CSV table of C-alpha atoms in Angstrom, one decimal:
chain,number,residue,atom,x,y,z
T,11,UNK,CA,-6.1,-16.0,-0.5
T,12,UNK,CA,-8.7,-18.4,0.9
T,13,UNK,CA,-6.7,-19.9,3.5
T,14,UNK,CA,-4.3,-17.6,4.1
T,15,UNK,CA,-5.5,-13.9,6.8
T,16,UNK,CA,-4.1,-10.7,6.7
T,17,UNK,CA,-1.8,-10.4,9.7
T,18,UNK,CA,1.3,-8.9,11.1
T,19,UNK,CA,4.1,-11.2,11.5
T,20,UNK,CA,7.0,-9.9,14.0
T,21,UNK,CA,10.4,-11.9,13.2
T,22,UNK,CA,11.3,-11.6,17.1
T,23,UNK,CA,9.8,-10.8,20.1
T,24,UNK,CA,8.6,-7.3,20.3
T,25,UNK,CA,11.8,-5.3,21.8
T,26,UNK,CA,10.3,-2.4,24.0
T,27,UNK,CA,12.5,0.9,23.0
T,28,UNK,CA,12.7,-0.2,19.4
T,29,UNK,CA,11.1,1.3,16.5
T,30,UNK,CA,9.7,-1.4,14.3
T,31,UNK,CA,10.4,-1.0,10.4
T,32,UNK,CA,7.4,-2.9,8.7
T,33,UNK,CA,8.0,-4.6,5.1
T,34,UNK,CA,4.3,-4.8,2.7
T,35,UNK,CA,5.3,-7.2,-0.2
T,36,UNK,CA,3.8,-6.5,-3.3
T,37,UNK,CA,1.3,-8.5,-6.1
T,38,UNK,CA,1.4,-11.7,-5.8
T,39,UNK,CA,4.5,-12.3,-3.5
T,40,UNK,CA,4.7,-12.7,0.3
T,41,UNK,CA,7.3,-11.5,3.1
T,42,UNK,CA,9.7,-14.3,1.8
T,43,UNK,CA,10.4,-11.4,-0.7
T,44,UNK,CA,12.1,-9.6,1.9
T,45,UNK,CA,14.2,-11.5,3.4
T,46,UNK,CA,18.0,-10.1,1.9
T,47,UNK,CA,17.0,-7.1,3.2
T,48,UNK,CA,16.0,-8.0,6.5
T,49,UNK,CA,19.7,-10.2,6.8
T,50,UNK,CA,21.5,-8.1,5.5
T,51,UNK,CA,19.7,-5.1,7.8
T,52,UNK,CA,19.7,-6.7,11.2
T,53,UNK,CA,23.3,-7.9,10.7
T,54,UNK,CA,24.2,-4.2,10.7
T,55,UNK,CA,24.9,-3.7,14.5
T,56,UNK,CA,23.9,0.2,14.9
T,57,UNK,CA,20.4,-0.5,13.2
T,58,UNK,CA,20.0,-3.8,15.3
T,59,UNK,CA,20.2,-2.1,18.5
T,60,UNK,CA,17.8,0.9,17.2
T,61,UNK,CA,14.7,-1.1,15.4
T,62,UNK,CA,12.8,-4.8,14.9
T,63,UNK,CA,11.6,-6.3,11.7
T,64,UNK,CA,8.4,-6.4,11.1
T,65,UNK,CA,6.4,-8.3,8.2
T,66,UNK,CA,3.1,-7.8,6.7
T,67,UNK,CA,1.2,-10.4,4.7
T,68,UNK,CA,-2.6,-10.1,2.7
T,69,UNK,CA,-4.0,-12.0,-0.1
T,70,UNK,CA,-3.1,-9.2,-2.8
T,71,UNK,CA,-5.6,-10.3,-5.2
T,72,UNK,CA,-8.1,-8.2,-3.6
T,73,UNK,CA,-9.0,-5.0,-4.4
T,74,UNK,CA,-6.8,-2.0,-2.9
T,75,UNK,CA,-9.0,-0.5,-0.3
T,76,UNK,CA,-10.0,-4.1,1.1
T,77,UNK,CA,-6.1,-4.7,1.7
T,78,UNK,CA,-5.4,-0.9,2.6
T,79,UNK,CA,-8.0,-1.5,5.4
T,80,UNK,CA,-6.7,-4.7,7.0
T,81,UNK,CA,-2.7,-2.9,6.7
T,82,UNK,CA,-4.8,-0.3,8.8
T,83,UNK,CA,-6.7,-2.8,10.6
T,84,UNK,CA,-3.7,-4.5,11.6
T,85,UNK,CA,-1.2,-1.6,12.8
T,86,UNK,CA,-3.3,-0.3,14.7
T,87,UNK,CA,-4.2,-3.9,16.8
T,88,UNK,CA,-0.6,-4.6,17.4
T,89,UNK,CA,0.4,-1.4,18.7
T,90,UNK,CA,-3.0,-1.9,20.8
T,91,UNK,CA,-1.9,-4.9,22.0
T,92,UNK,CA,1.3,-4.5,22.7
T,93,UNK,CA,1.6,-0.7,24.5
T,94,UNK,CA,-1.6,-0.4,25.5
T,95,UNK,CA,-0.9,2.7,28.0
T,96,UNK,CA,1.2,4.5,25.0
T,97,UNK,CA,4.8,4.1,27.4
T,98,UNK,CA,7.2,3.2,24.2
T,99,UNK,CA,7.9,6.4,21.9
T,100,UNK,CA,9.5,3.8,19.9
T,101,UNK,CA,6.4,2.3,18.7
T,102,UNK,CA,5.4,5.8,17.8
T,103,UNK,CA,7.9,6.2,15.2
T,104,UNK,CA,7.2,3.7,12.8
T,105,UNK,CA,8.8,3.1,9.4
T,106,UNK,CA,6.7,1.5,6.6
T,107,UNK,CA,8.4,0.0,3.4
T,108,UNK,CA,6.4,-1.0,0.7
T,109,UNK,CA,7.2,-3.0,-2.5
T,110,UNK,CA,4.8,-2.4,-6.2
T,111,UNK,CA,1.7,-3.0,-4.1
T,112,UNK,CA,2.4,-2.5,-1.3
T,113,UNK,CA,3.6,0.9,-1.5
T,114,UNK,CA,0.2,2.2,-2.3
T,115,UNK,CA,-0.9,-0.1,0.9
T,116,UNK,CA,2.2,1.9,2.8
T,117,UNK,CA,0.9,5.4,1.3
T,118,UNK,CA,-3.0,4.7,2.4
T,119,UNK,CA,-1.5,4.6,6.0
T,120,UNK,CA,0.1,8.1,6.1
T,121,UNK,CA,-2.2,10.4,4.2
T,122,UNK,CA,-5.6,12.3,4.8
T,123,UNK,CA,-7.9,12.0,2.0
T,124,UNK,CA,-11.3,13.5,3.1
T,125,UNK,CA,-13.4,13.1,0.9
T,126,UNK,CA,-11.6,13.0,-2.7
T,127,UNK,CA,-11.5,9.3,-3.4
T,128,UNK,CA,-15.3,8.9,-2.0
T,129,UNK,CA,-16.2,11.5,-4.9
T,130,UNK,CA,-14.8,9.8,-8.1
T,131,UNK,CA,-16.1,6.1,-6.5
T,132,UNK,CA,-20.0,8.0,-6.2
T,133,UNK,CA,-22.0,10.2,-7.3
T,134,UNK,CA,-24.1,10.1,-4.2
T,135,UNK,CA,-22.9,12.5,-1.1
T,136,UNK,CA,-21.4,10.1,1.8
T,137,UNK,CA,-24.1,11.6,4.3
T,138,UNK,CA,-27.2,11.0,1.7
T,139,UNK,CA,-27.0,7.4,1.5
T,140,UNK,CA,-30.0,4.9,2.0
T,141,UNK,CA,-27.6,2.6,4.2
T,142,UNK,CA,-27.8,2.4,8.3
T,143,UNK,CA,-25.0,4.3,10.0
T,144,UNK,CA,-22.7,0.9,10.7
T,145,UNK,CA,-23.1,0.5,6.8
T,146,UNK,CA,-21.8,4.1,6.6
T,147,UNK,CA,-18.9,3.7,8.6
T,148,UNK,CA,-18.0,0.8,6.8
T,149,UNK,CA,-17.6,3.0,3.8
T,150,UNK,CA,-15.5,4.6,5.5
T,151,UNK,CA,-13.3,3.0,7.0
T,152,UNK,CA,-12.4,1.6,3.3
T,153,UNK,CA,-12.2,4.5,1.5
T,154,UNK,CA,-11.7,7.8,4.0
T,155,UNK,CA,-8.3,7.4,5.7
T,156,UNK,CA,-6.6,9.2,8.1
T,157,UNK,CA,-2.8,9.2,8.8
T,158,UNK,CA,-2.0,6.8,11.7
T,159,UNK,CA,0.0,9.3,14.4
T,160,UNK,CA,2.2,6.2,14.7
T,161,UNK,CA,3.9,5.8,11.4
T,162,UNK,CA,6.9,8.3,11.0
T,163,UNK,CA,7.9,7.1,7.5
T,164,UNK,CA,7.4,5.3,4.9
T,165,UNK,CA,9.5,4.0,1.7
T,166,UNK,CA,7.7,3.2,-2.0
T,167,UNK,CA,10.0,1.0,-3.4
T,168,UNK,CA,8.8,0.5,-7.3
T,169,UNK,CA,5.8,1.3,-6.5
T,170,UNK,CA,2.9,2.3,-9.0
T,171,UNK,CA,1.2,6.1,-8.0
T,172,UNK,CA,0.0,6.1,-11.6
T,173,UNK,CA,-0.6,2.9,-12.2
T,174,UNK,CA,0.9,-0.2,-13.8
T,175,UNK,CA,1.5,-0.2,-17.7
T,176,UNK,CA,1.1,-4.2,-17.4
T,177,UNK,CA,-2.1,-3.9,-16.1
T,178,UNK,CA,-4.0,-2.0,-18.7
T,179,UNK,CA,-6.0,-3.9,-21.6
T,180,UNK,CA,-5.4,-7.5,-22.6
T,181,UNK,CA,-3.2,-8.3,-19.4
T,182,UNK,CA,-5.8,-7.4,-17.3
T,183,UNK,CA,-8.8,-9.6,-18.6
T,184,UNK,CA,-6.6,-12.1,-19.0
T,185,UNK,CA,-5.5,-12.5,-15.7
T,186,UNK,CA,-9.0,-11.9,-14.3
T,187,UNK,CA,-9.4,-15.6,-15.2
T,188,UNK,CA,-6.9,-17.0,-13.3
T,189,UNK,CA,-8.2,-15.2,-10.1
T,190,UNK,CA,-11.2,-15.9,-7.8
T,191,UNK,CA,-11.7,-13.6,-5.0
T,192,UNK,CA,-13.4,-15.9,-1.9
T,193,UNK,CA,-17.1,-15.3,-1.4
T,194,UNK,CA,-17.1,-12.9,0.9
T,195,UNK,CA,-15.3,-10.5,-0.9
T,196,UNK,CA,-17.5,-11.4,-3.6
T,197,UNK,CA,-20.7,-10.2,-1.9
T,198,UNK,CA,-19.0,-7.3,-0.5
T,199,UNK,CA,-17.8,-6.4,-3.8
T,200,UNK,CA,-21.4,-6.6,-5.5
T,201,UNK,CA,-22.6,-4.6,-2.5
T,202,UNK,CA,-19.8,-1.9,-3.6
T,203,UNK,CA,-20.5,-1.9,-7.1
T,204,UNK,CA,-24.4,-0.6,-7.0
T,205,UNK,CA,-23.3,2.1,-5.2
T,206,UNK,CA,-20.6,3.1,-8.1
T,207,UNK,CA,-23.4,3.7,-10.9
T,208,UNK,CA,-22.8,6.7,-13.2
T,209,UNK,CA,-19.6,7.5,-11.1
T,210,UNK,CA,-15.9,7.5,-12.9
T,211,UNK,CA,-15.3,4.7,-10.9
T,212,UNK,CA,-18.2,3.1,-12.1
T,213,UNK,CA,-17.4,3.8,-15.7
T,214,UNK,CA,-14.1,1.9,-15.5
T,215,UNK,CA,-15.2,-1.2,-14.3
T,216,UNK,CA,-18.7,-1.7,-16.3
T,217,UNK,CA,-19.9,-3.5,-13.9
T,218,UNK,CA,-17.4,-5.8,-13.4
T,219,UNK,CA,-15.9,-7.5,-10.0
T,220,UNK,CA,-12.7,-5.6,-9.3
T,221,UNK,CA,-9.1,-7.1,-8.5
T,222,UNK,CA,-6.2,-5.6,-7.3
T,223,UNK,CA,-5.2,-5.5,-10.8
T,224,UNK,CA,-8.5,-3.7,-11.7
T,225,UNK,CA,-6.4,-1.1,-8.9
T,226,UNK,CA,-3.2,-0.5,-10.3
T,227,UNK,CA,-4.8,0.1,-13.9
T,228,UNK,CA,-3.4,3.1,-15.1
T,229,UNK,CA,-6.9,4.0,-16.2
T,230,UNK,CA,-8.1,4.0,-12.9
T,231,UNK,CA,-9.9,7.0,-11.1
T,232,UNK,CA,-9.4,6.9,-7.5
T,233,UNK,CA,-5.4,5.5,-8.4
T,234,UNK,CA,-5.2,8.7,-9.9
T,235,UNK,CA,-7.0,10.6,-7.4
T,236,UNK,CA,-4.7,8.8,-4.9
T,237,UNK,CA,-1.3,9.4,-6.2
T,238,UNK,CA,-2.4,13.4,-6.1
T,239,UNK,CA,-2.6,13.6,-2.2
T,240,UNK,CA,0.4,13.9,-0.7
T,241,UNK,CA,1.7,12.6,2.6
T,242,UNK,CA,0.7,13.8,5.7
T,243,UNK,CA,2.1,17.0,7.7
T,244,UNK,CA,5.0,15.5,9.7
T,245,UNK,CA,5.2,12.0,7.9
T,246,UNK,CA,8.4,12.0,6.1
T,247,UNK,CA,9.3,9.6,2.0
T,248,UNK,CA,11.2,8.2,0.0
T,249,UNK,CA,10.8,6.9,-3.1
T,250,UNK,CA,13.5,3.8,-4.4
T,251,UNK,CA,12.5,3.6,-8.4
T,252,UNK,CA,13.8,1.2,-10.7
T,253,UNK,CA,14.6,1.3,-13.8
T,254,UNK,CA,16.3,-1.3,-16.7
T,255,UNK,CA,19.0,-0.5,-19.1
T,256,UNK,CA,21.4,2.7,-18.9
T,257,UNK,CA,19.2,5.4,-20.5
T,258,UNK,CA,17.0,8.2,-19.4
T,259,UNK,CA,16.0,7.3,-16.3
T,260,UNK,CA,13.3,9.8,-16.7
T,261,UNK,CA,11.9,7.6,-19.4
T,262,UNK,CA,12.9,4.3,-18.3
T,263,UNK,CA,10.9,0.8,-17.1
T,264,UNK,CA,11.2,-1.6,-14.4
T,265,UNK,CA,9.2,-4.0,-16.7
T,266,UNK,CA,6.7,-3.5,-14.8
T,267,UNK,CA,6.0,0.2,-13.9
T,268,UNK,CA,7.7,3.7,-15.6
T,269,UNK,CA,9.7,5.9,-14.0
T,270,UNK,CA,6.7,8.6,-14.7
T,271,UNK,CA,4.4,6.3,-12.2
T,272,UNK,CA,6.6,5.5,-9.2
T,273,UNK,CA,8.2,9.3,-9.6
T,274,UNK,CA,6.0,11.5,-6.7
T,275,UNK,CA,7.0,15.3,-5.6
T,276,UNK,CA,6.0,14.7,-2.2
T,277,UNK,CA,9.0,12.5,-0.9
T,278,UNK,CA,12.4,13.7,0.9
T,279,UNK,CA,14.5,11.9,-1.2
T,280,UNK,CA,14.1,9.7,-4.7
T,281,UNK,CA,16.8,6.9,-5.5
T,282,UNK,CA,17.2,5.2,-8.9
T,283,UNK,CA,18.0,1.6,-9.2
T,284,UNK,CA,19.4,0.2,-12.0
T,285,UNK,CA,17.6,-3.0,-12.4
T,286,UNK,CA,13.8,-5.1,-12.5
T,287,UNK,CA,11.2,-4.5,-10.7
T,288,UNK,CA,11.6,-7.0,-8.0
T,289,UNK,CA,15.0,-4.8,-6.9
T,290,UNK,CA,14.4,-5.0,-3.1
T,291,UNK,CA,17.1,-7.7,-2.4
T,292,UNK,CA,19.3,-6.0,-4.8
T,293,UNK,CA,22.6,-4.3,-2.7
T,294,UNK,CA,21.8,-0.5,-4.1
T,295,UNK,CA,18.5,-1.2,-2.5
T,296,UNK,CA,19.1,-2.6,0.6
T,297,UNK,CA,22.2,0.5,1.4
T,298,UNK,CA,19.9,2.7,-0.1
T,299,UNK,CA,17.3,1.6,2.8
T,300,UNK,CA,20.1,1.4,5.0
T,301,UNK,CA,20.7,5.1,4.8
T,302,UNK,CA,17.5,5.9,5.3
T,303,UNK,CA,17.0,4.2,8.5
């Protein structure tokens, strides 16, 4: 994470009439992840000629809102950048699909959440803070979000709402040690966690620096406040869940995350995939994309 930036990475030039599908890899993976899909997608000659392949890459050690901000941060840049004047309808459509992770990264850009995740992270009300305005926005921007008018839809694909069962407990602390976040997200974090005192948020850490792990804990507040809202008015899901073994699918594991966390009500459409957590080069998976698109 300390040499790597959060960025967009487009595998061709950006096609002007064609609505870009954007991959968000999950813990620690990178686009590389994705790359059966995206083959076995843009060999398929009626979605080549309709969308472009988009990539997005972060240091997913950080906490959630840090990485939910630069997904946002990011978006919004490129389609800046690239239709300034707002000509292409096609970059207005926008498809988001997001593995473990990154699916709560996809959900963060498609939802409204006033001001339910600022209440369980403090006690204090937003507007009676002892922080400059710039400070206030800053606060914000991480942790009030508001749908992006160009995403059209987005796809969870194993992808925690409740929280991971692996990181609970031991697993956790364990792999706290292995992690170091770079300074500035140190500093920023310590900044954060004064203001968390005598909060639920604040509660669940105990003072500790938080990870992205410290995120997907299924004892954690605002990933519970989180997988409550749904998505925004006009913004269509789908859920791809997987689960191992030939069971209950209602009951069933990924080895990673239960059916019970990935499962939302809020989503057009929910597909079960027989298999591990890492499913998304898997051929149900990719069709099951495929029809989507």
């Amino acid at each position: 994470g300390e040499h790597m930036r959060s960025q967009l990475i487009l595998s061709q030039p950006y096609v002007p009439g064609h609505v870009p599908v954007v991959f968000v890899h999950g813990t620690f993976s990178s686009p590389i992840t994705w790359a059966e899909t995206a083959n076995s997608l843009i060999a398929d000659p009626v979605l080549r000629s309709r969308y472009q392949l988009w990539s997005f890459i972060y240091s997913s050690g950080n906490p959630l809102p840090i990485s939910v901000g630069e997904l946002r941060d990011a978006l919004k840049a490129m389609v800046q950048k690239l239709d300034p004047e707002g000509k292409d309808p096609a970059l207005r459509q926008m498809v988001i699909v997001g593995h473990s992770q990154g699916g709560l990264l996809t959900k963060c850009v498609a939802i409204e959440t006033g001001d339910r995740l600022w209440r369980v992270f403090s006690t204090q009300p937003i507007e009676e803070l002892d922080v400059s305005e710039t400070e206030r926005e800053k606060i914000r921007h991480f942790l009030f979000f508001e749908p992006l008018p160009f995403v059209s839809r987005v796809v969870f694909i194993s992808t925690p709402h409740r929280g991971s069962y692996l990181a609970s407990g031991f697993v956790r602390r364990f792999t706290r040690r292995l992690m170091s976040l770079p300074q500035t997200m140190v500093t920023r974090s310590q900044e954060a966690l004064k203001l968390t005192k005598g909060s639920e948020v604040g509660k669940f850490l105990h003072g500790k620096m938080p990870t992205s792990l410290d995120s997907m804990s299924p004892r954690n507040p605002i990933m519970l406040a989180l997988a409550d809202i749904p998505l925004a008015p006009g913004v269509k899901g789908h859920s791809i869940i997987a689960v191992k073994g030939n069971g209950d699918y209602h009951r069933g594991k990924d080895g990673v995350v239960a059916y019970q966390s990935a499962h939302v009500p809020y989503v057009e459409s929910e597909f079960i995939v027989r298999g591990p957590h890492s499913c998304q080069g898997m051929p149900p998976t990719i069709e099951e994309v495929r029809r989507i698109l």
